[in-house]
Short mmCIF file of C-alpha atoms in Angstrom, two decimals:
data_model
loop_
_atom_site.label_atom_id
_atom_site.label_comp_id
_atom_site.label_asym_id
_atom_site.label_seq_id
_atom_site.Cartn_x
_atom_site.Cartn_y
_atom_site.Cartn_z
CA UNK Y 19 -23.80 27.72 4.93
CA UNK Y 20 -20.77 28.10 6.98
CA UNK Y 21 -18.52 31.40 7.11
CA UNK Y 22 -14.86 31.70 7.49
CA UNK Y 23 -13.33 35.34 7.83
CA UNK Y 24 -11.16 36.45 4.61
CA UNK Y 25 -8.09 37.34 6.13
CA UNK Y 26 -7.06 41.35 6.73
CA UNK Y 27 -10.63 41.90 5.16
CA UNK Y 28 -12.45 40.75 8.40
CA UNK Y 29 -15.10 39.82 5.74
CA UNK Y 30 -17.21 36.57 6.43
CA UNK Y 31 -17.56 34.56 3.54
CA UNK Y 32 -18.59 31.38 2.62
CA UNK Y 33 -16.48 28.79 1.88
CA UNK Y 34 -17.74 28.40 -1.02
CA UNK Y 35 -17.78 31.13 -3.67
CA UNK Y 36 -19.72 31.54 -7.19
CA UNK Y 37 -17.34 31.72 -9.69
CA UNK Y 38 -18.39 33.93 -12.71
CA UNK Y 39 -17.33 32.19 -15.73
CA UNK Y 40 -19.78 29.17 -16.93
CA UNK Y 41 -22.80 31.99 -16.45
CA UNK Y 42 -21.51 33.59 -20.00
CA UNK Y 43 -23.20 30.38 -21.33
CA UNK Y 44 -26.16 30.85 -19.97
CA UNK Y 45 -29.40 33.48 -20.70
CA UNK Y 46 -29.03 36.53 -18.54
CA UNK Y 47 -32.19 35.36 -17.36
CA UNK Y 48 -31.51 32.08 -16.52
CA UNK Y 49 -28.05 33.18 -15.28
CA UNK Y 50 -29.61 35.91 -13.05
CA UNK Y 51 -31.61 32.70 -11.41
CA UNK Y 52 -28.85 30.99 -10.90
CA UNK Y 53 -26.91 33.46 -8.95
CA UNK Y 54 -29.97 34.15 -6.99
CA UNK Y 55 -30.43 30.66 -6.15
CA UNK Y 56 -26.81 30.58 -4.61
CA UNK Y 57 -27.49 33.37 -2.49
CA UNK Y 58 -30.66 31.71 -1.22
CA UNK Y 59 -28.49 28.45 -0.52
CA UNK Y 60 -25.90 30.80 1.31
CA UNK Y 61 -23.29 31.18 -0.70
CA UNK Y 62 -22.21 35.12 -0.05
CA UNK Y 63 -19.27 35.57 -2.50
CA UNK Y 64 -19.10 36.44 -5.70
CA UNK Y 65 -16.31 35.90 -7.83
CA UNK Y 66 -16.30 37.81 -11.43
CA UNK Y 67 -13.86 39.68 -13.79
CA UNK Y 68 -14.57 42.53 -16.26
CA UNK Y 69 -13.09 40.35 -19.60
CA UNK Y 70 -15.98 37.14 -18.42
CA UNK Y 71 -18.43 38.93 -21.23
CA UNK Y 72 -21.50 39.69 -19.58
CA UNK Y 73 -20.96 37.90 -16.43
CA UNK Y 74 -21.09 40.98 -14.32
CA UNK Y 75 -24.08 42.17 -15.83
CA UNK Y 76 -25.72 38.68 -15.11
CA UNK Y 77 -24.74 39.32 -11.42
CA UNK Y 78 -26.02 42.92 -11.39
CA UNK Y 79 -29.47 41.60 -12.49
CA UNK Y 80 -28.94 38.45 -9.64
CA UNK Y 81 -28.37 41.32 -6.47
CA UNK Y 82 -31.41 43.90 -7.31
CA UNK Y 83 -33.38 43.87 -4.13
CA UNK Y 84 -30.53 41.83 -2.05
CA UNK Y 85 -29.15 43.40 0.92
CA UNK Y 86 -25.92 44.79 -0.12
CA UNK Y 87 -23.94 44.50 3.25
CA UNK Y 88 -25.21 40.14 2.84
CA UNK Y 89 -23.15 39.49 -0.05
CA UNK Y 90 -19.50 40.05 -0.88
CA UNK Y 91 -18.28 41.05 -4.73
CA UNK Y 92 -15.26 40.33 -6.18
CA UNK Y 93 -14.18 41.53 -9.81
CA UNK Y 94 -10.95 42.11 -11.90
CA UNK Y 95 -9.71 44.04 -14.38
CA UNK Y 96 -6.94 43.36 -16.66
CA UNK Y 97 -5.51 47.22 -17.06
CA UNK Y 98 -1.96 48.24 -16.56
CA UNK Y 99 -2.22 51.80 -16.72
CA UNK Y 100 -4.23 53.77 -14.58
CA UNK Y 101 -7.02 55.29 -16.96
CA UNK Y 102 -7.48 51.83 -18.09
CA UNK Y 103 -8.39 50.45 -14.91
CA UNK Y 104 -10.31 53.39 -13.48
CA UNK Y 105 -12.73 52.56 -16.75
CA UNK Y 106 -12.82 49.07 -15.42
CA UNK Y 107 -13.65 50.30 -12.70
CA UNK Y 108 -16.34 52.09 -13.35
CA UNK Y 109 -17.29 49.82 -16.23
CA UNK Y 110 -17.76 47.08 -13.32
CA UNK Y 111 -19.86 49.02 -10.73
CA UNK Y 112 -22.34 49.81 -13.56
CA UNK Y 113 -22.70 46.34 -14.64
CA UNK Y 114 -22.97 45.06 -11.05
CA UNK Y 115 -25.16 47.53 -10.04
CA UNK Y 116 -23.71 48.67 -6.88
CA UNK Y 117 -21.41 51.49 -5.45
CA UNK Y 118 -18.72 49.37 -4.37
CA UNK Y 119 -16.62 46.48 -5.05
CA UNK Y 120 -15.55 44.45 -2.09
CA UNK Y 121 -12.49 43.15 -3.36
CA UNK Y 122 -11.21 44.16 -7.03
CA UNK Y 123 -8.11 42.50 -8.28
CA UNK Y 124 -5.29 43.21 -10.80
CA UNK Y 125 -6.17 40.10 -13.18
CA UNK Y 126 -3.40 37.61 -14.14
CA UNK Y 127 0.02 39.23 -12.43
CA UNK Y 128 1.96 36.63 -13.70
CA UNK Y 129 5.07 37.89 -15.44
CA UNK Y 130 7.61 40.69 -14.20
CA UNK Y 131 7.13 42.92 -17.16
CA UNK Y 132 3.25 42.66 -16.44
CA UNK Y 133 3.95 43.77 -12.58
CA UNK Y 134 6.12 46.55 -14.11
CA UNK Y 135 3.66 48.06 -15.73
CA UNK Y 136 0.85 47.90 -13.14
CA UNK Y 137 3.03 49.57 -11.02
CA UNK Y 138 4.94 51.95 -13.16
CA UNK Y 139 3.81 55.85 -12.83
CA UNK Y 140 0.51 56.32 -13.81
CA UNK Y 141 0.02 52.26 -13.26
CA UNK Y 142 -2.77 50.43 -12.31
CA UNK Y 143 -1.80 50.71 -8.96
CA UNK Y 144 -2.49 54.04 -8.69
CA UNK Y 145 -5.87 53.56 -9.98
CA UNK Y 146 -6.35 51.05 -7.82
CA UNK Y 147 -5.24 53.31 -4.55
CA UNK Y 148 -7.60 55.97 -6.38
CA UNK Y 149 -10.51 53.91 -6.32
CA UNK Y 150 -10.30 53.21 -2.69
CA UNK Y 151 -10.05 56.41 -1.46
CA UNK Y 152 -13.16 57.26 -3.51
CA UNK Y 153 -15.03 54.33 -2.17
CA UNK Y 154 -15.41 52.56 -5.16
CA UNK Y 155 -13.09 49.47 -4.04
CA UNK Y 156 -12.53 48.58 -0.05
CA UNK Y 157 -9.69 46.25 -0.77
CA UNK Y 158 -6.80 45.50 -3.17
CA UNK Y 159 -6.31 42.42 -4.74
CA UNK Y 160 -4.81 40.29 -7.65
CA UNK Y 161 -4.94 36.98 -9.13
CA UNK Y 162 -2.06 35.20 -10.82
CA UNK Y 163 -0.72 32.25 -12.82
CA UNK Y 164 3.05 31.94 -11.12
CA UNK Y 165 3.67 30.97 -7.84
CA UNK Y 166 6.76 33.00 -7.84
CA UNK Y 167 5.39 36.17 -8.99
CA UNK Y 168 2.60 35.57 -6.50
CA UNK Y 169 4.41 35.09 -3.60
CA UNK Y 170 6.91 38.15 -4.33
CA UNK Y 171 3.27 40.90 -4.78
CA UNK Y 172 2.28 39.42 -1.27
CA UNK Y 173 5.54 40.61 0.41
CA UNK Y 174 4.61 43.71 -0.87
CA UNK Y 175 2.01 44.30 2.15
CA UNK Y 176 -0.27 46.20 -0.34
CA UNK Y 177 -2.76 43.27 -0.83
CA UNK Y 178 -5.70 41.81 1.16
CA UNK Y 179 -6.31 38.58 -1.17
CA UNK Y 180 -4.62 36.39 -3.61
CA UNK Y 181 -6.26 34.25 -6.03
CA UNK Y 182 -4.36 31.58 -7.70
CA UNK Y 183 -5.04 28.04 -9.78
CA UNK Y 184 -5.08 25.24 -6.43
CA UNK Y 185 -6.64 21.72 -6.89
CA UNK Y 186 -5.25 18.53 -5.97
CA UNK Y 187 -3.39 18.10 -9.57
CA UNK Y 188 -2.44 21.92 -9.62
CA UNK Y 189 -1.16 21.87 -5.93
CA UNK Y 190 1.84 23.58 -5.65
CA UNK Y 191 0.58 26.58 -4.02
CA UNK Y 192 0.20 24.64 -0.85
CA UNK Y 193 3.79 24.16 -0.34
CA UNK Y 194 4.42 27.86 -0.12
CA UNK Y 195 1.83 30.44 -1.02
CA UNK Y 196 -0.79 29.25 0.74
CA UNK Y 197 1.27 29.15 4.03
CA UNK Y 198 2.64 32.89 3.22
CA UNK Y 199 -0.89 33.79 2.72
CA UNK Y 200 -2.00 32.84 6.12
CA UNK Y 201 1.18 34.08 7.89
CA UNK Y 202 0.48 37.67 6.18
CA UNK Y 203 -3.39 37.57 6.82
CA UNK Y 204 -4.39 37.63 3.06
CA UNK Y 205 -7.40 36.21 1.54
CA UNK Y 206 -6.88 33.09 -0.76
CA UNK Y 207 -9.44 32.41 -3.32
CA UNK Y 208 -8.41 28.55 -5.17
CA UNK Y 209 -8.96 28.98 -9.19
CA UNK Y 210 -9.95 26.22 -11.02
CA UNK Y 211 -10.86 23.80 -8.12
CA UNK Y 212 -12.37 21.62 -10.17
CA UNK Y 213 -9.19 21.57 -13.12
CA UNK Y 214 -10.79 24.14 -15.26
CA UNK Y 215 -13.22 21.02 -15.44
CA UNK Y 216 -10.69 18.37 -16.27
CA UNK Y 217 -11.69 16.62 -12.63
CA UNK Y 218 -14.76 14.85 -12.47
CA UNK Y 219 -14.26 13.55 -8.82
CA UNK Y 220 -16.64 16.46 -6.93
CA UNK Y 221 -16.41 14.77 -4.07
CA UNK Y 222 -12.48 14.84 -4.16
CA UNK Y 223 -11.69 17.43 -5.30
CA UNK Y 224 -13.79 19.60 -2.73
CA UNK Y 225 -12.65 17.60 0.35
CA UNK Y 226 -8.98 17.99 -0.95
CA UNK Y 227 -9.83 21.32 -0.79
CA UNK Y 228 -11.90 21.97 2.19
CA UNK Y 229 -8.45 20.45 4.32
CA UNK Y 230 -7.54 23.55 3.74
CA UNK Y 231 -9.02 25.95 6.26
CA UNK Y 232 -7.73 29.19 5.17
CA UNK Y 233 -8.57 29.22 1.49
CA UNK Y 234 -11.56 29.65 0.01
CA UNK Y 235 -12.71 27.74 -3.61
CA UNK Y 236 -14.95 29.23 -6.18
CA UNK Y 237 -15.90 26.82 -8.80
CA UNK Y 238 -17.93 27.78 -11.54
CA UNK Y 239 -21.69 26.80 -11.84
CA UNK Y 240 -24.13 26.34 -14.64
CA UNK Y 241 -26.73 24.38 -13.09
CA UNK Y 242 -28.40 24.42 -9.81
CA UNK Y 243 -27.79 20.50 -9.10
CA UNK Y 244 -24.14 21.01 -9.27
CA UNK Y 245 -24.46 24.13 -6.72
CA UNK Y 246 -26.47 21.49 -4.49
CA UNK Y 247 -23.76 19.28 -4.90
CA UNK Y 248 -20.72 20.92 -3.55
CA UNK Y 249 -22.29 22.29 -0.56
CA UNK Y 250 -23.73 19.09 0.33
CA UNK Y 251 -20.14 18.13 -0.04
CA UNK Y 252 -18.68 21.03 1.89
CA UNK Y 253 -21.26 20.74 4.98
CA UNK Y 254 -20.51 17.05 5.68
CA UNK Y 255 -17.40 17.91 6.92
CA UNK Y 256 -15.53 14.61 5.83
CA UNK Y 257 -11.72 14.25 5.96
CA UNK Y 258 -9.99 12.67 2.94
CA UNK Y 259 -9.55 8.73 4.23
CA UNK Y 260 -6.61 6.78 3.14
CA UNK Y 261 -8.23 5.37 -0.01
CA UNK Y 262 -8.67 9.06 -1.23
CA UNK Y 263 -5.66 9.92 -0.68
CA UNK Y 264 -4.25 6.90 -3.01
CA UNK Y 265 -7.25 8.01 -5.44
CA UNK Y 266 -5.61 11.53 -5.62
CA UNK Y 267 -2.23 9.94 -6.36
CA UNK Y 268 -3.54 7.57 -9.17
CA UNK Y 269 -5.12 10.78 -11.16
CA UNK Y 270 -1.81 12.62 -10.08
CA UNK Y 271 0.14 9.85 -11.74
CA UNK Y 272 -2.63 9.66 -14.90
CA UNK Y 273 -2.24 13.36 -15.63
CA UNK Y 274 1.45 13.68 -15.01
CA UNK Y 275 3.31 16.67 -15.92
CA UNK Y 276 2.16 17.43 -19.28
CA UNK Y 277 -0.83 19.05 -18.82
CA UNK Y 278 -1.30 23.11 -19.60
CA UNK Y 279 -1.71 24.94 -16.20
CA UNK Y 280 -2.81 28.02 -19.27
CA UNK Y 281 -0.29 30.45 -17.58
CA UNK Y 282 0.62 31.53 -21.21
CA UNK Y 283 3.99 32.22 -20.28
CA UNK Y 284 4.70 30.78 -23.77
CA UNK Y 285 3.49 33.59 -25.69
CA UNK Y 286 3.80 34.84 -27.72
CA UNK Y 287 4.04 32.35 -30.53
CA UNK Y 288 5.78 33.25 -33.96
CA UNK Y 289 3.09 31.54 -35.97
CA UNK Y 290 0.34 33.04 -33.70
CA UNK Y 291 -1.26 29.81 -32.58
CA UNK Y 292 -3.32 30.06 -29.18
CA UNK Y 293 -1.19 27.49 -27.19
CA UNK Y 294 -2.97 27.27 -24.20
CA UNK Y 295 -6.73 27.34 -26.40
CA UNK Y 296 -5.50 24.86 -28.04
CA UNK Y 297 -4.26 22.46 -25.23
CA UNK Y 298 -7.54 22.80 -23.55
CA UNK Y 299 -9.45 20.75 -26.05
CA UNK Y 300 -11.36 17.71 -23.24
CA UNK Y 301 -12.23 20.34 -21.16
CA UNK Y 302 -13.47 23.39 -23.26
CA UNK Y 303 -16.12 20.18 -24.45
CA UNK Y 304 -16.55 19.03 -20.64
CA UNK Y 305 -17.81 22.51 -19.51
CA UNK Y 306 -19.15 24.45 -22.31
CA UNK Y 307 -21.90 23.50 -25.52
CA UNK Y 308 -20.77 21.73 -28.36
CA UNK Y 309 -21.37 24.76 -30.30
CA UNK Y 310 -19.05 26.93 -27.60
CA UNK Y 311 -16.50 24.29 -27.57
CA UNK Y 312 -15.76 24.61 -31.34
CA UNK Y 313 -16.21 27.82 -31.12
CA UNK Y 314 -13.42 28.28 -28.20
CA UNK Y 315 -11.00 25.84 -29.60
CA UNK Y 316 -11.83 25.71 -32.99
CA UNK Y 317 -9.61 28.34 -34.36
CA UNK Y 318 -6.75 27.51 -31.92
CA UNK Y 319 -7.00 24.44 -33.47
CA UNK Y 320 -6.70 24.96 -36.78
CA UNK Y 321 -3.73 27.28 -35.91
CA UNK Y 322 -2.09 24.45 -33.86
CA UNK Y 323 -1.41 22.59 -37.58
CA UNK Y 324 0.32 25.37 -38.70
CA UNK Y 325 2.96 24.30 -35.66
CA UNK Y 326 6.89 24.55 -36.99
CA UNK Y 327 8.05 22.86 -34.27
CA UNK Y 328 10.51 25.61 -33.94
CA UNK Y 329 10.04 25.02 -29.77
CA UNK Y 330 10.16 29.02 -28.73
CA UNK Y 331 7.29 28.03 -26.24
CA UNK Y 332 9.41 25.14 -24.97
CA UNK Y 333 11.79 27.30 -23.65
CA UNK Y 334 9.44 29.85 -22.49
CA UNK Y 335 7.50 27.13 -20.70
CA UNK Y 336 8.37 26.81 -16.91
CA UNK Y 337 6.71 23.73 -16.70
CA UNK Y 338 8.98 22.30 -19.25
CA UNK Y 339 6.11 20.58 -21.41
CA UNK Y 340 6.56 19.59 -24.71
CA UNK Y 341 4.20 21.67 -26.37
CA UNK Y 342 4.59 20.92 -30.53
CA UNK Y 343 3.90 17.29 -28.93
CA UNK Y 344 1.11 18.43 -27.03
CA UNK Y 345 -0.08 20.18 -30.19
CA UNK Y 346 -0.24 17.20 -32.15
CA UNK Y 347 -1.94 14.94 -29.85
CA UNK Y 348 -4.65 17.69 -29.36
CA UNK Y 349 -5.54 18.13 -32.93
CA UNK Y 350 -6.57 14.66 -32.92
CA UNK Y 351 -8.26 14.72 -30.04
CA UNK Y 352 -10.49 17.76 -31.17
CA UNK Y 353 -11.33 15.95 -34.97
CA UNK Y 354 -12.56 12.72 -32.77
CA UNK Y 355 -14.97 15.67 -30.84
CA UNK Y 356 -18.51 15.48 -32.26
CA UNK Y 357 -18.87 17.92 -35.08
#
């Protein structure tokens, strides 16, 4: 499969990565196969995060006996002080097995008070800047939510790679970040590709995002057919024609603005509901079991009814949705869901 250098990192990657997430589904078994399988197809990179359950440990088992210099590792950890995330740390090299992380990020820098705190004495940061002088992480990252706060950590000079949400619906970063991210020489990793699995189009959505030369997706797999799939996609090296351009705008136009881009800058809600849970209702049942679905959104759910329409979150919400609306529209979405 093709490589393309990381930015600062001078890593070569694929341009695909294996995002961690839909293996928690899976048997660690039949999760360990799948990672391997990527590997095998070329894919080199690695995308987890210590709160993804047993994810890492699923990708420990996948690397035993793989050359460690052939495949790049990525983690998170969602500390803000410093013996937190040295914990994490650790936590994370056990699980995967190995000595060092590639590239560990802060996970979800998305509001000031969050940044703050990562960087306040006895932060995160200086875990992180710990860690890396011990060999334990080679190079800082963080992934993020806002645009805004995104763009402001990257000025900062202290990061080698960015990850933030970037799909043709969710596209905003390529107005600014992305650009900032190549003029700086920092690794971008696009979240949610694929719509935290609200797009069905593969074939769109990857050559939307393969026009993109400095970035690099990492969708989430569950099945070796949909692996097969995107990098058949990826290696025919199509350009998005006119028609697929008016294809994008049509779903652009379908989804409009209300959709949850699950930044949770809305929280915290007086009557505890899990907003962005609970406005996630098609796709928790597009990309997880029946029984996970319920599970995931179930209690969100029931939460949602308890709604007083007292519209805190509105005003918290900088995408300006109308969330008690939302709210309503998803409950009866989820009781049409198979039971």
């Amino acid at each position: 499969m093709e490589k393309t250098r990381f930015g600062k990192t001078e890593l070569m990657v694929s341009r695909i990565a294996f995002g961690g997430i839909p293996i928690m589904r899976l048997s660690k078994n039949d999760a360990a196969a799948l990672v391997r399988q990527s590997i095998d197809l070329g894919i080199n990179f690695i995308d987890t995060a210590h709160v993804y359950t047993d994810s890492e440990e699923k990708i420990g088992q996948a690397i035993k006996g793989v050359k460690r210099t052939d495949i790049v590792l990525a983690s998170k950890s969602p500390a803000n002080d410093k013996k937190t995330f040295l914990e994490h740390v650790d936590l994370s090299l056990k699980r995967l097995g190995t000595d060092y992380i590639d590239i560990y990020q802060f996970h979800g820098i998305s509001t000031q008070s969050k940044r703050d705190a990562v960087f306040a004495e006895n932060g995160a940061m200086e875990g992180m800047e710990e860690a890396i002088r011990a060999g334990k992480i080679r190079f800082p990252a963080f992934s993020s939510h806002s645009i805004p706060a995104a763009i402001e950590l990257m000025k900062t000079n202290k990061f080698a790679s960015v990850q933030l949400p970037f799909n043709y619906i969710d596209s905003a970063a390529a107005d600014a970040a992305i650009p900032l991210a190549k003029e700086l020489d920092i690794g971008f990793i696009a979240m949610k590709p694929m719509g935290g699995g609200l797009l069905d189009n593969a074939r769109l959505a990857v050559r939307y995002l393969m026009s993109f030369s400095s970035i690099v997706p990492d969708p989430g797999f569950e099945k070796i057919e949909e692996i097969r799939e995107i990098i058949n996609i990826t290696e025919r090296e199509e350009t998005l024609t006119s028609q697929d351009k008016d294809e994008i705008e049509k779903h652009r136009k379908e989804f409009g603005p209300s959709w949850c881009h699950r930044c949770d800058y809305c929280q915290p809600c007086p009557q505890g509901i899990g907003i962005s849970s609970a406005l996630c209702v098609k796709s928790a049942f597009k990309r997880m079991t029946k029984e996970r679905a319920h599970s995931f959104v179930g209690p969100s759910i029931e939460k949602a009814k308890t709604c007083t329409q007292c519209r805190t979150c509105v005003g918290r919400c900088p995408y300006n949705l109308d969330i008690p609306s939302l709210l309503k529209e998803q409950i009866k979405v989820y009781e049409a869901m198979p039971k």
